[in-house]
Amino acid sequence: MSNSKVLVTGGAGYIGSHTCVQLLDAGHELVVLDNLSNSSPEALRRVQQITGKTLQFVEGDIRDRPLLDDLFANHSIDSVIHFAGLKAVGESVQQPLHYYQNNVAGTLTLCEAMAAHGVKKIVFSSSATVYGDPASVPITEDFPLSATNPYGRSKLHIEEMLRDFSVADQATNELSPWSIVLLRYFNPVGAHPSGQIGEDPNGIPNNLMPYISQVAVGKLEQLSVFGGDYDTVDGTGVRDYIHVVDLANGHLKALEKLDQPGSEGVSTYNLGTGNGYSVIQAVEAFEQASGRQVPYKIVGRRAGDIAACYAAPALAAKELNWHASLNIDDMCSDAWRWQSNNPDGYS
Ligand code: NAD
Ligand code: WQD
């Protein structure tokens, strides 16, 4: 694939930083725009250390239109990978305005600036959360969409907004139409195998894997397993955990697709492994990988949780030539290397 200049919004974050490593390794030039609201510049320093390559970092907000205008005027950007956004489900219920402002209004401002500067290729970080409580598993991309919280609705609104841009292009026979890839991630976990970059949540983690890691390293006492009475293999919730490096590679494949002739319009892909693991199975895999005990107790269900969620990943295999190649043991051993090397994350 030809090298190109990519704007990576939210590139200092968990998935963004891993994607920057893969993009630099593949020879792309990068401009990262991040307001550091949920990340550290240290992640980008380590990305450059791992790859031995440099990237340009702009500290700023996707809602800052003058800054975006300067950025597009000063760099000849070919495409945008758009990770920037807020992602905590519980916080989104308490602060919906903040979530719609950051995620929806932010994406709108970014897209307005892109269109004004003739950059109309974008890969967007969507989420399996847009499937709400699916009627069955595995989930294909044509399943009905519904969201159960403001975070999920912000992803749905953005997906719909991007589809509208594309419909308008078709109606007017726009000469340089939008090319859009929506990637619906399942449950990203793990870390770069170097142990230098990984997930660094603020405070007590909401998500399972970082919580397990912090129990294993001794920062937290025990895991509360939310619900033991689901209709699943052992009664605990089942999810499609996907290694963040596999996920990052999916973005390279999406960029390749945007560069192919006939990529105009919107393409939507699940990025998951297609395998579901229960909470107990995830705990056991982590214990095996780390050699540490992860004490847990089963408590009541968490509001809004669903029993089982895993992907049918065949469309991404067929159209992007992408599939996940790392398994749950890789996810746990890489997460453990990151956690044990960096017990306090980047700080
Ligand atoms: P993250 O919080 O680690 O990364 C997001 C980055 O965006 C952070 O560095 C943050 O500082 C930055 N940011 C936030 N608002 C911004 C703004 N207004 N302007 C500029 N920068 C801003 O999260 P992540 O886990 O890397 O997630 C990346 C994307 O993937 C998000 O859009 C998230 O919703 C989506 N996603 C994540 C998961 C997951 O479980 N991690 C699952 C599905 C989808
Ligand atoms: C996984 C399983 C929990 C913590 C969330 C967002 C989703 C997406 C990915 C962004 C469930 C159980 C968890 C704990 C537990 N993010 N669990 N004890 O809920 O599938 O998805 O992250 O788009 O939108 O909702 O992930 O890691 O929180 O939970 O028992 O302390 O682990 O009940 O079965 P989830 P998770």
CSV table of C-alpha atoms and ligand atoms in Angstrom, one decimal:
chain,number,residue,atom,x,y,z
A,1,MET,CA,0.0,0.0,0.0
A,2,SER,CA,1.2,3.5,-0.8
A,3,ASN,CA,2.3,5.6,2.2
A,4,SER,CA,0.0,8.3,3.1
A,5,LYS,CA,-0.5,11.0,5.7
A,6,VAL,CA,-3.1,10.1,8.3
A,7,LEU,CA,-4.7,12.3,10.9
A,8,VAL,CA,-5.3,10.2,14.0
A,9,THR,CA,-7.7,11.8,16.4
A,10,GLY,CA,-7.5,10.4,19.9
A,11,GLY,CA,-4.2,8.8,18.9
A,12,ALA,CA,-2.7,9.1,22.4
A,13,GLY,CA,-5.5,6.8,23.8
A,14,TYR,CA,-5.6,3.1,24.3
A,15,ILE,CA,-6.6,1.9,20.9
A,16,GLY,CA,-5.2,5.0,19.1
A,17,SER,CA,-1.7,4.5,20.5
A,18,HIS,CA,-1.6,0.8,19.4
A,19,THR,CA,-2.9,1.8,15.9
A,20,CYS,CA,-0.2,4.5,15.7
A,21,VAL,CA,2.5,1.8,16.2
A,22,GLN,CA,1.1,-0.3,13.3
A,23,LEU,CA,0.6,2.7,11.0
A,24,LEU,CA,4.2,3.9,11.6
A,25,ASP,CA,5.5,0.4,11.1
A,26,ALA,CA,3.6,0.3,7.8
A,27,GLY,CA,5.3,3.5,6.7
A,28,HIS,CA,2.5,6.1,7.1
A,29,GLU,CA,3.1,9.6,8.2
A,30,LEU,CA,1.0,10.6,11.2
A,31,VAL,CA,-0.4,13.7,12.7
A,32,VAL,CA,-2.1,12.9,16.1
A,33,LEU,CA,-4.7,15.3,17.5
A,34,ASP,CA,-5.6,14.6,21.1
A,35,ASN,CA,-6.7,16.9,23.9
A,36,LEU,CA,-5.2,14.5,26.5
A,37,SER,CA,-8.5,14.4,28.4
A,38,ASN,CA,-8.1,10.6,28.9
A,39,SER,CA,-4.5,10.0,28.0
A,40,SER,CA,-0.8,10.9,28.5
A,41,PRO,CA,1.8,12.2,26.1
A,42,GLU,CA,4.0,9.5,27.5
A,43,ALA,CA,2.0,7.0,25.4
A,44,LEU,CA,3.1,8.8,22.2
A,45,ARG,CA,6.7,9.0,23.3
A,46,ARG,CA,6.7,5.2,23.8
A,47,VAL,CA,5.0,4.7,20.4
A,48,GLN,CA,7.9,6.5,18.8
A,49,GLN,CA,10.4,4.5,21.0
A,50,ILE,CA,8.8,1.2,19.9
A,51,THR,CA,8.8,2.0,16.2
A,52,GLY,CA,12.0,4.2,16.1
A,53,LYS,CA,9.9,6.6,14.0
A,54,THR,CA,8.5,10.0,14.7
A,55,LEU,CA,5.0,11.4,14.5
A,56,GLN,CA,3.6,14.9,14.8
A,57,PHE,CA,1.5,15.6,17.8
A,58,VAL,CA,-1.0,18.5,18.1
A,59,GLU,CA,-2.5,18.9,21.5
A,60,GLY,CA,-6.1,20.1,20.9
A,61,ASP,CA,-9.7,19.4,20.6
A,62,ILE,CA,-11.7,18.0,17.7
A,63,ARG,CA,-14.4,20.7,18.5
A,64,ASP,CA,-11.9,23.5,17.8
A,65,ARG,CA,-12.7,24.5,14.2
A,66,PRO,CA,-9.9,27.1,13.8
A,67,LEU,CA,-7.3,24.6,15.0
A,68,LEU,CA,-8.7,22.0,12.6
A,69,ASP,CA,-8.5,24.5,9.7
A,70,ASP,CA,-4.9,25.3,10.6
A,71,LEU,CA,-4.1,21.6,10.8
A,72,PHE,CA,-5.6,20.7,7.4
A,73,ALA,CA,-4.1,23.8,5.8
A,74,ASN,CA,-0.6,22.9,7.1
A,75,HIS,CA,-0.6,19.2,6.4
A,76,SER,CA,-1.7,17.4,3.3
A,77,ILE,CA,-3.8,14.9,5.1
A,78,ASP,CA,-5.1,11.9,2.9
A,79,SER,CA,-7.4,10.3,5.4
A,80,VAL,CA,-8.6,10.5,9.0
A,81,ILE,CA,-8.8,7.7,11.6
A,82,HIS,CA,-11.2,9.1,14.2
A,83,PHE,CA,-10.8,7.6,17.7
A,84,ALA,CA,-11.3,10.8,19.8
A,85,GLY,CA,-14.3,10.6,22.1
A,86,LEU,CA,-15.5,9.8,25.5
A,87,LYS,CA,-16.3,6.1,26.3
A,88,ALA,CA,-17.5,5.5,29.9
A,89,VAL,CA,-21.1,4.2,29.8
A,90,GLY,CA,-21.9,5.1,33.4
A,91,GLU,CA,-20.5,8.6,33.1
A,92,SER,CA,-22.5,9.1,29.9
A,93,VAL,CA,-25.8,8.5,31.9
A,94,GLN,CA,-24.7,11.1,34.4
A,95,GLN,CA,-23.4,13.6,31.9
A,96,PRO,CA,-25.2,13.1,28.6
A,97,LEU,CA,-24.6,16.7,27.4
A,98,HIS,CA,-20.9,16.3,27.8
A,99,TYR,CA,-21.0,13.0,25.8
A,100,TYR,CA,-23.1,14.4,22.9
A,101,GLN,CA,-21.0,17.5,22.9
A,102,ASN,CA,-17.7,15.6,22.7
A,103,ASN,CA,-18.7,12.7,20.6
A,104,VAL,CA,-21.5,14.0,18.3
A,105,ALA,CA,-20.7,17.7,18.0
A,106,GLY,CA,-17.0,16.9,18.0
A,107,THR,CA,-17.4,14.5,15.0
A,108,LEU,CA,-19.6,17.0,13.2
A,109,THR,CA,-17.0,19.8,13.6
A,110,LEU,CA,-14.2,17.4,12.4
A,111,CYS,CA,-16.3,16.4,9.4
A,112,GLU,CA,-17.1,20.0,8.5
A,113,ALA,CA,-13.4,20.8,8.5
A,114,MET,CA,-12.6,17.7,6.5
A,115,ALA,CA,-15.1,18.6,3.8
A,116,ALA,CA,-14.0,22.2,3.7
A,117,HIS,CA,-10.4,21.0,3.0
A,118,GLY,CA,-11.4,18.2,0.6
A,119,VAL,CA,-10.4,15.3,2.9
A,120,LYS,CA,-13.3,12.9,2.7
A,121,LYS,CA,-11.9,9.5,3.8
A,122,ILE,CA,-12.6,8.5,7.4
A,123,VAL,CA,-12.4,5.4,9.5
A,124,PHE,CA,-14.7,5.8,12.6
A,125,SER,CA,-14.5,3.9,15.9
A,126,SER,CA,-18.0,2.6,16.5
A,127,SER,CA,-18.9,-0.1,19.0
A,128,ALA,CA,-20.8,-3.4,19.4
A,129,THR,CA,-22.8,-1.3,21.9
A,130,VAL,CA,-24.9,-0.1,18.9
A,131,TYR,CA,-26.5,-3.6,18.8
A,132,GLY,CA,-28.0,-3.0,22.2
A,133,ASP,CA,-29.4,-6.3,23.6
A,134,PRO,CA,-29.1,-8.6,20.5
A,135,ALA,CA,-31.9,-11.2,19.9
A,136,SER,CA,-29.2,-13.8,19.2
A,137,VAL,CA,-25.5,-14.4,18.8
A,138,PRO,CA,-23.3,-14.3,16.8
A,139,ILE,CA,-24.1,-10.7,15.6
A,140,THR,CA,-23.9,-9.8,12.0
A,141,GLU,CA,-23.7,-6.2,10.8
A,142,ASP,CA,-27.3,-6.2,9.6
A,143,PHE,CA,-28.7,-6.8,13.1
A,144,PRO,CA,-31.2,-4.1,14.3
A,145,LEU,CA,-29.5,-1.2,16.0
A,146,SER,CA,-30.5,0.2,19.3
A,147,ALA,CA,-28.6,1.8,22.2
A,148,THR,CA,-29.3,1.6,25.9
A,149,ASN,CA,-27.3,4.6,27.1
A,150,PRO,CA,-26.1,8.1,25.9
A,151,TYR,CA,-22.7,6.7,25.0
A,152,GLY,CA,-24.2,4.1,22.8
A,153,ARG,CA,-26.6,6.6,21.3
A,154,SER,CA,-23.7,9.0,20.5
A,155,LYS,CA,-22.2,6.2,18.4
A,156,LEU,CA,-25.5,5.5,16.7
A,157,HIS,CA,-26.0,9.2,16.0
A,158,ILE,CA,-22.5,9.5,14.5
A,159,GLU,CA,-23.0,6.4,12.3
A,160,GLU,CA,-26.3,7.9,11.0
A,161,MET,CA,-24.8,11.3,10.4
A,162,LEU,CA,-22.0,9.7,8.4
A,163,ARG,CA,-24.5,7.7,6.4
A,164,ASP,CA,-26.4,10.9,5.6
A,165,PHE,CA,-23.3,12.5,4.2
A,166,SER,CA,-22.9,9.6,1.8
A,167,VAL,CA,-26.5,9.6,0.8
A,168,ALA,CA,-26.3,13.3,0.0
A,169,ASP,CA,-23.2,12.7,-2.2
A,170,GLN,CA,-25.1,10.1,-4.2
A,171,ALA,CA,-28.1,12.4,-4.7
A,172,THR,CA,-26.0,15.2,-6.1
A,173,ASN,CA,-23.5,13.0,-7.9
A,174,GLU,CA,-20.7,14.7,-5.9
A,175,LEU,CA,-17.4,14.4,-7.8
A,176,SER,CA,-15.3,13.7,-4.7
A,177,PRO,CA,-17.7,11.7,-2.4
A,178,TRP,CA,-17.1,10.6,1.1
A,179,SER,CA,-15.5,7.2,1.7
A,180,ILE,CA,-16.4,6.0,5.2
A,181,VAL,CA,-15.6,2.8,7.1
A,182,LEU,CA,-17.5,2.2,10.4
A,183,LEU,CA,-15.6,-0.3,12.6
A,184,ARG,CA,-17.7,-1.8,15.3
A,185,TYR,CA,-15.3,-3.0,18.0
A,186,PHE,CA,-16.3,-5.8,20.3
A,187,ASN,CA,-14.3,-5.9,23.6
A,188,PRO,CA,-10.7,-4.6,23.1
A,189,VAL,CA,-8.2,-5.9,25.6
A,190,GLY,CA,-4.5,-6.7,25.9
A,191,ALA,CA,-1.5,-4.6,25.2
A,192,HIS,CA,1.4,-4.2,22.8
A,193,PRO,CA,3.8,-7.3,23.3
A,194,SER,CA,6.6,-4.9,24.2
A,195,GLY,CA,4.8,-4.2,27.5
A,196,GLN,CA,5.5,-0.5,26.9
A,197,ILE,CA,2.0,0.7,25.9
A,198,GLY,CA,-1.4,-0.5,27.2
A,199,GLU,CA,-4.7,0.5,28.8
A,200,ASP,CA,-4.3,3.0,31.6
A,201,PRO,CA,-7.8,3.7,33.0
A,202,ASN,CA,-8.4,6.6,35.4
A,203,GLY,CA,-9.3,5.4,38.9
A,204,ILE,CA,-11.1,2.1,39.5
A,205,PRO,CA,-11.6,0.4,36.2
A,206,ASN,CA,-15.1,-0.2,34.9
A,207,ASN,CA,-14.1,-2.9,32.4
A,208,LEU,CA,-13.4,-6.5,33.2
A,209,MET,CA,-9.8,-7.0,31.9
A,210,PRO,CA,-8.2,-3.9,33.5
A,211,TYR,CA,-10.0,-4.8,36.8
A,212,ILE,CA,-8.7,-8.4,36.7
A,213,SER,CA,-5.1,-7.0,35.9
A,214,GLN,CA,-5.3,-4.7,38.9
A,215,VAL,CA,-6.4,-7.6,41.2
A,216,ALA,CA,-3.6,-9.8,39.9
A,217,VAL,CA,-1.0,-7.1,40.5
A,218,GLY,CA,-2.3,-6.5,44.1
A,219,LYS,CA,-3.8,-3.0,43.6
A,220,LEU,CA,-7.4,-4.2,44.1
A,221,GLU,CA,-8.5,-6.9,46.5
A,222,GLN,CA,-11.0,-9.0,44.6
A,223,LEU,CA,-13.1,-9.0,41.4
A,224,SER,CA,-16.9,-8.7,41.7
A,225,VAL,CA,-18.4,-10.8,39.0
A,226,PHE,CA,-21.6,-9.1,38.0
A,227,GLY,CA,-24.2,-11.9,37.8
A,228,GLY,CA,-23.9,-15.7,38.0
A,229,ASP,CA,-27.4,-16.5,36.7
A,230,TYR,CA,-27.2,-15.7,33.0
A,231,ASP,CA,-28.2,-18.3,30.4
A,232,THR,CA,-24.5,-18.9,29.5
A,233,VAL,CA,-21.9,-21.7,29.8
A,234,ASP,CA,-21.4,-21.0,33.5
A,235,GLY,CA,-23.9,-18.3,34.3
A,236,THR,CA,-21.6,-15.4,33.9
A,237,GLY,CA,-21.6,-12.8,31.0
A,238,VAL,CA,-20.0,-13.8,27.7
A,239,ARG,CA,-18.1,-11.4,25.5
A,240,ASP,CA,-15.9,-11.3,22.4
A,241,TYR,CA,-12.6,-10.1,23.7
A,242,ILE,CA,-10.3,-9.0,21.0
A,243,HIS,CA,-6.5,-8.2,21.2
A,244,VAL,CA,-5.9,-4.5,20.7
A,245,VAL,CA,-3.1,-5.3,18.2
A,246,ASP,CA,-5.5,-7.3,16.1
A,247,LEU,CA,-7.9,-4.4,16.3
A,248,ALA,CA,-5.2,-1.9,15.3
A,249,ASN,CA,-4.4,-4.0,12.3
A,250,GLY,CA,-8.1,-3.8,11.3
A,251,HIS,CA,-7.6,0.0,10.9
A,252,LEU,CA,-4.7,-0.6,8.4
A,253,LYS,CA,-7.0,-2.8,6.4
A,254,ALA,CA,-9.8,-0.2,6.5
A,255,LEU,CA,-7.4,2.4,5.2
A,256,GLU,CA,-6.4,0.1,2.4
A,257,LYS,CA,-10.1,-0.2,1.5
A,258,LEU,CA,-10.5,3.6,1.5
A,259,ASP,CA,-7.7,3.8,-1.1
A,260,GLN,CA,-9.3,1.3,-3.4
A,261,PRO,CA,-11.4,2.5,-6.4
A,262,GLY,CA,-15.1,2.1,-5.7
A,263,SER,CA,-14.7,2.6,-2.0
A,264,GLU,CA,-17.1,5.6,-2.0
A,265,GLY,CA,-20.0,5.3,0.4
A,266,VAL,CA,-20.2,3.7,3.8
A,267,SER,CA,-18.9,0.2,4.7
A,268,THR,CA,-19.5,-1.3,8.1
A,269,TYR,CA,-17.6,-4.1,9.8
A,270,ASN,CA,-17.6,-6.0,13.1
A,271,LEU,CA,-14.1,-6.3,14.5
A,272,GLY,CA,-14.2,-9.3,16.8
A,273,THR,CA,-12.8,-12.8,17.0
A,274,GLY,CA,-16.1,-14.6,16.8
A,275,ASN,CA,-15.4,-16.4,20.1
A,276,GLY,CA,-17.2,-15.7,23.3
A,277,TYR,CA,-15.6,-16.1,26.8
A,278,SER,CA,-17.4,-16.0,30.1
A,279,VAL,CA,-16.1,-13.8,33.0
A,280,ILE,CA,-15.0,-17.0,34.8
A,281,GLN,CA,-13.1,-18.2,31.7
A,282,ALA,CA,-11.4,-14.8,31.4
A,283,VAL,CA,-10.4,-15.0,35.0
A,284,GLU,CA,-8.9,-18.5,34.5
A,285,ALA,CA,-7.1,-17.5,31.4
A,286,PHE,CA,-5.6,-14.5,33.2
A,287,GLU,CA,-4.5,-16.6,36.2
A,288,GLN,CA,-2.8,-19.0,33.8
A,289,ALA,CA,-1.0,-16.2,32.0
A,290,SER,CA,0.1,-14.3,35.1
A,291,GLY,CA,0.7,-17.1,37.5
A,292,ARG,CA,-1.3,-15.0,40.0
A,293,GLN,CA,-4.5,-15.7,41.8
A,294,VAL,CA,-7.5,-13.5,41.0
A,295,PRO,CA,-9.9,-13.9,43.9
A,296,TYR,CA,-13.5,-13.1,42.9
A,297,LYS,CA,-17.0,-13.2,44.3
A,298,ILE,CA,-20.3,-13.4,42.4
A,299,VAL,CA,-22.6,-10.5,43.1
A,300,GLY,CA,-25.8,-9.2,41.5
A,301,ARG,CA,-26.1,-8.3,37.8
A,302,ARG,CA,-24.8,-4.8,36.7
A,303,ALA,CA,-27.7,-2.7,35.3
A,304,GLY,CA,-27.7,-2.6,31.5
A,305,ASP,CA,-25.5,-5.7,31.1
A,306,ILE,CA,-26.5,-8.4,28.6
A,307,ALA,CA,-25.9,-12.1,28.8
A,308,ALA,CA,-23.9,-12.7,25.7
A,309,CYS,CA,-22.3,-10.7,22.9
A,310,TYR,CA,-20.0,-11.9,20.2
A,311,ALA,CA,-19.3,-11.1,16.6
A,312,ALA,CA,-19.8,-12.8,13.3
A,313,PRO,CA,-16.6,-11.5,11.8
A,314,ALA,CA,-17.0,-13.0,8.3
A,315,LEU,CA,-17.7,-9.7,6.5
A,316,ALA,CA,-14.4,-8.1,7.6
A,317,ALA,CA,-12.6,-11.3,6.6
A,318,LYS,CA,-14.2,-11.2,3.1
A,319,GLU,CA,-14.0,-7.5,2.3
A,320,LEU,CA,-11.1,-6.3,4.4
A,321,ASN,CA,-9.0,-9.5,4.3
A,322,TRP,CA,-8.8,-9.1,8.1
A,323,HIS,CA,-9.2,-11.6,10.9
A,324,ALA,CA,-8.1,-11.7,14.5
A,325,SER,CA,-5.0,-13.9,14.9
A,326,LEU,CA,-4.3,-13.6,18.7
A,327,ASN,CA,-6.2,-15.6,21.3
A,328,ILE,CA,-7.3,-15.1,24.8
A,329,ASP,CA,-3.9,-16.4,26.2
A,330,ASP,CA,-2.1,-13.8,24.1
A,331,MET,CA,-4.5,-11.1,25.4
A,332,CYS,CA,-3.9,-12.0,29.0
A,333,SER,CA,-0.2,-12.5,28.8
A,334,ASP,CA,0.3,-9.1,27.0
A,335,ALA,CA,-2.1,-7.4,29.4
A,336,TRP,CA,-0.1,-8.9,32.3
A,337,ARG,CA,3.3,-7.8,30.9
A,338,TRP,CA,2.0,-4.2,30.6
A,339,GLN,CA,0.4,-4.2,34.0
A,340,SER,CA,3.3,-5.8,35.8
A,341,ASN,CA,5.9,-3.5,34.1
A,342,ASN,CA,3.7,-0.4,34.7
A,343,PRO,CA,1.7,-1.0,37.8
A,344,ASP,CA,0.7,2.8,37.8
A,345,GLY,CA,0.2,3.0,34.1
A,346,TYR,CA,2.0,6.0,32.5
A,347,SER,CA,2.2,8.1,35.6
B,1,NAD,P1,-9.3,6.3,25.1
B,1,NAD,O1,-10.1,7.2,26.1
B,1,NAD,O2,-8.1,5.6,25.6
B,1,NAD,O3,-8.9,7.2,23.8
B,1,NAD,C1,-9.7,8.3,23.3
B,1,NAD,C2,-8.7,9.4,23.2
B,1,NAD,O4,-9.5,10.5,22.6
B,1,NAD,C3,-8.1,9.9,24.4
B,1,NAD,O5,-6.7,10.0,24.2
B,1,NAD,C4,-8.7,11.3,24.7
B,1,NAD,O6,-7.8,12.1,25.4
B,1,NAD,C5,-9.1,11.7,23.3
B,1,NAD,N1,-10.2,12.7,23.3
B,1,NAD,C6,-11.4,12.5,23.9
B,1,NAD,N2,-12.2,13.6,23.6
B,1,NAD,C7,-11.5,14.4,22.7
B,1,NAD,C8,-11.7,15.6,22.0
B,1,NAD,N3,-12.9,16.2,22.2
B,1,NAD,N4,-10.8,16.1,21.3
B,1,NAD,C9,-9.6,15.5,21.1
B,1,NAD,N5,-9.3,14.4,21.8
B,1,NAD,C10,-10.2,13.8,22.5
B,1,NAD,O7,-10.4,5.3,24.5
B,1,NAD,P2,-10.1,4.0,23.6
B,1,NAD,O8,-10.5,2.8,24.3
B,1,NAD,O9,-8.8,4.1,22.9
B,1,NAD,O10,-11.3,4.2,22.5
B,1,NAD,C11,-11.0,4.9,21.2
B,1,NAD,C12,-12.4,4.9,20.5
B,1,NAD,O11,-12.9,3.6,20.3
B,1,NAD,C13,-13.4,5.7,21.2
B,1,NAD,O12,-14.2,6.5,20.3
B,1,NAD,C14,-14.3,4.7,21.9
B,1,NAD,O13,-15.6,5.1,22.0
B,1,NAD,C15,-14.2,3.6,20.8
B,1,NAD,N6,-14.5,2.2,21.4
B,1,NAD,C16,-13.7,1.8,22.5
B,1,NAD,C17,-14.0,0.6,23.0
B,1,NAD,C18,-13.3,0.1,24.3
B,1,NAD,O14,-13.8,-0.8,25.0
B,1,NAD,N7,-12.1,0.6,24.6
B,1,NAD,C19,-15.0,-0.3,22.5
B,1,NAD,C20,-15.7,0.2,21.3
B,1,NAD,C21,-15.4,1.5,20.8
B,2,WQD,C1,-17.4,-7.5,30.3
B,2,WQD,C2,-18.1,-8.6,31.2
B,2,WQD,C3,-19.5,-7.7,32.9
B,2,WQD,C4,-16.4,-5.7,35.2
B,2,WQD,C5,-18.2,-2.2,27.6
B,2,WQD,C6,-19.1,-1.1,27.0
B,2,WQD,C7,-19.1,-1.2,25.5
B,2,WQD,C8,-17.7,-1.2,25.0
B,2,WQD,C9,-16.8,-2.2,25.6
B,2,WQD,C10,-17.1,1.0,24.3
B,2,WQD,C11,-19.6,-8.3,31.5
B,2,WQD,C12,-18.4,-8.4,33.5
B,2,WQD,C13,-17.1,-6.4,34.3
B,2,WQD,C14,-16.4,-6.2,36.6
B,2,WQD,C15,-17.6,-8.1,35.8
B,2,WQD,N1,-17.0,0.0,25.1
B,2,WQD,N2,-17.7,-7.6,34.6
B,2,WQD,N3,-17.0,-7.4,36.8
B,2,WQD,O1,-19.9,-4.2,29.4
B,2,WQD,O2,-19.2,-5.8,27.6
B,2,WQD,O3,-18.7,-3.4,27.3
B,2,WQD,O4,-16.9,-2.0,27.1
B,2,WQD,O5,-17.7,1.0,23.2
B,2,WQD,O6,-19.9,-0.1,25.1
B,2,WQD,O7,-20.4,-1.3,27.6
B,2,WQD,O8,-17.4,-4.7,28.9
B,2,WQD,O9,-15.4,-5.1,30.3
B,2,WQD,O10,-17.3,-3.8,31.3
B,2,WQD,O11,-17.7,-6.2,30.9
B,2,WQD,O12,-18.2,-9.2,36.1
B,2,WQD,O13,-15.8,-5.6,37.5
B,2,WQD,O14,-17.5,-8.6,32.5
B,2,WQD,O15,-20.7,-7.9,33.6
B,2,WQD,O16,-20.2,-9.5,31.5
B,2,WQD,P1,-18.9,-4.6,28.3
B,2,WQD,P2,-16.9,-4.9,30.4
